[in-house]
mmCIF file of C-alpha atoms in Angstrom:
data_model
loop_
_atom_site.group_PDB
_atom_site.id
_atom_site.type_symbol
_atom_site.label_atom_id
_atom_site.label_comp_id
_atom_site.label_asym_id
_atom_site.label_seq_id
_atom_site.Cartn_x
_atom_site.Cartn_y
_atom_site.Cartn_z
ATOM 1 C CA LEU A 1 -29.584 -58.057 -3.623
ATOM 2 C CA VAL A 2 -32.453 -60.283 -4.680
ATOM 3 C CA VAL A 3 -36.013 -60.241 -3.333
ATOM 4 C CA LEU A 4 -37.992 -63.385 -4.085
ATOM 5 C CA LYS A 5 -41.623 -63.247 -5.138
ATOM 6 C CA ALA A 6 -44.213 -64.318 -2.595
ATOM 7 C CA GLY A 7 -44.585 -68.070 -2.386
ATOM 8 C CA VAL A 8 -41.220 -68.896 -3.965
ATOM 9 C CA ASP A 9 -39.253 -71.361 -1.870
ATOM 10 C CA THR A 10 -35.754 -72.030 -3.166
ATOM 11 C CA ASP A 11 -32.299 -72.607 -1.753
ATOM 12 C CA PRO A 12 -30.488 -69.219 -1.613
ATOM 13 C CA ALA A 13 -27.097 -70.786 -2.403
ATOM 14 C CA ALA A 14 -28.422 -72.570 -5.488
ATOM 15 C CA LEU A 15 -30.237 -69.436 -6.644
ATOM 16 C CA SER A 16 -27.066 -67.382 -6.160
ATOM 17 C CA ALA A 17 -24.988 -69.770 -8.250
ATOM 18 C CA GLU A 18 -27.673 -69.888 -10.939
ATOM 19 C CA LEU A 19 -27.909 -66.078 -11.149
ATOM 20 C CA VAL A 20 -24.134 -65.637 -11.337
ATOM 21 C CA ALA A 21 -23.914 -68.205 -14.144
ATOM 22 C CA MET A 22 -26.885 -66.730 -16.010
ATOM 23 C CA VAL A 23 -25.482 -63.183 -15.962
ATOM 24 C CA ARG A 24 -22.071 -64.432 -17.056
ATOM 25 C CA ASP A 25 -23.557 -66.467 -19.934
ATOM 26 C CA GLN A 26 -26.139 -63.963 -21.190
ATOM 27 C CA ILE A 27 -24.383 -60.629 -20.611
ATOM 28 C CA GLY A 28 -20.730 -61.594 -20.424
ATOM 29 C CA ALA A 29 -17.786 -61.540 -18.066
ATOM 30 C CA VAL A 30 -17.803 -57.739 -17.897
ATOM 31 C CA ALA A 31 -21.067 -57.837 -15.910
ATOM 32 C CA SER A 32 -20.081 -60.850 -13.826
ATOM 33 C CA LEU A 33 -21.370 -60.815 -10.249
ATOM 34 C CA ARG A 34 -19.253 -61.824 -7.289
ATOM 35 C CA ARG A 35 -21.993 -62.049 -4.714
ATOM 36 C CA VAL A 36 -25.769 -62.426 -4.605
ATOM 37 C CA ASP A 37 -27.716 -62.045 -1.363
ATOM 38 C CA VAL A 38 -31.352 -63.038 -1.001
ATOM 39 C CA VAL A 39 -33.173 -60.558 1.253
ATOM 40 C CA ALA A 40 -36.738 -60.364 2.500
ATOM 41 C CA ASP A 41 -37.327 -56.791 1.312
ATOM 42 C CA LEU A 42 -35.602 -53.598 0.177
ATOM 43 C CA PRO A 43 -35.954 -50.276 2.001
ATOM 44 C CA LYS A 44 -38.557 -48.159 0.244
ATOM 45 C CA THR A 45 -40.248 -44.833 0.706
ATOM 46 C CA ARG A 46 -43.964 -44.664 1.278
ATOM 47 C CA SER A 47 -44.372 -43.991 -2.441
ATOM 48 C CA GLY A 48 -42.461 -47.186 -3.321
ATOM 49 C CA LYS A 49 -39.071 -45.799 -4.384
ATOM 50 C CA ILE A 50 -36.027 -47.834 -3.322
ATOM 51 C CA LEU A 51 -33.643 -45.953 -1.009
ATOM 52 C CA ARG A 52 -30.527 -46.536 -3.128
ATOM 53 C CA ARG A 53 -28.504 -43.654 -1.692
ATOM 54 C CA THR A 54 -29.101 -44.840 1.856
ATOM 55 C CA MET A 55 -28.083 -48.406 0.986
ATOM 56 C CA ARG A 56 -24.975 -47.128 -0.834
ATOM 57 C CA GLY A 57 -23.976 -45.054 2.204
ATOM 58 C CA ILE A 58 -24.309 -48.046 4.515
ATOM 59 C CA ALA A 59 -22.236 -50.157 2.106
ATOM 60 C CA ASP A 60 -19.565 -47.426 2.056
ATOM 61 C CA GLY A 61 -19.379 -47.547 5.865
ATOM 62 C CA ARG A 62 -21.138 -44.261 6.596
ATOM 63 C CA GLU A 63 -23.674 -44.009 9.397
ATOM 64 C CA GLU A 64 -26.757 -43.125 7.385
ATOM 65 C CA PRO A 65 -29.732 -41.576 9.175
ATOM 66 C CA VAL A 66 -33.093 -43.250 8.722
ATOM 67 C CA PRO A 67 -35.051 -41.120 6.230
ATOM 68 C CA SER A 68 -38.375 -39.779 7.451
ATOM 69 C CA THR A 69 -40.094 -41.091 4.325
ATOM 70 C CA ILE A 70 -39.128 -44.744 4.870
ATOM 71 C CA GLU A 71 -41.967 -47.240 4.812
ATOM 72 C CA ASP A 72 -40.469 -49.765 7.283
ATOM 73 C CA PRO A 73 -37.280 -48.838 9.225
ATOM 74 C CA ALA A 74 -36.777 -52.474 10.279
ATOM 75 C CA VAL A 75 -35.767 -53.328 6.699
ATOM 76 C CA LEU A 76 -32.688 -51.115 6.994
ATOM 77 C CA ASP A 77 -31.709 -52.807 10.254
ATOM 78 C CA ALA A 78 -31.957 -56.212 8.569
ATOM 79 C CA LEU A 79 -29.799 -55.039 5.617
ATOM 80 C CA ARG A 80 -26.989 -53.411 7.636
ATOM 81 C CA PRO A 81 -25.076 -56.688 8.268
ATOM 82 C CA ILE A 82 -25.375 -57.671 4.599
ATOM 83 C CA LEU A 83 -24.258 -54.286 3.252
ATOM 84 C CA SER A 84 -21.350 -53.889 5.682
#
């Protein structure tokens, strides 16, 4: 998942291809990515920590409850189709 900086306007498909090629060239085939998704934001707690466990659970197909410490619950709703 990639979050663009404010004000950056680029084609997501071109950025995805560029990132996959860059990782393959600089790190190697062992770290090769299959998929890159550009998202508006990542789910974070009020203190700014990314909710990795919650995102992993959604990706694994589990129905994850919305944590009480989440900053913006709408971000999780936007990520569910991408992570599924």
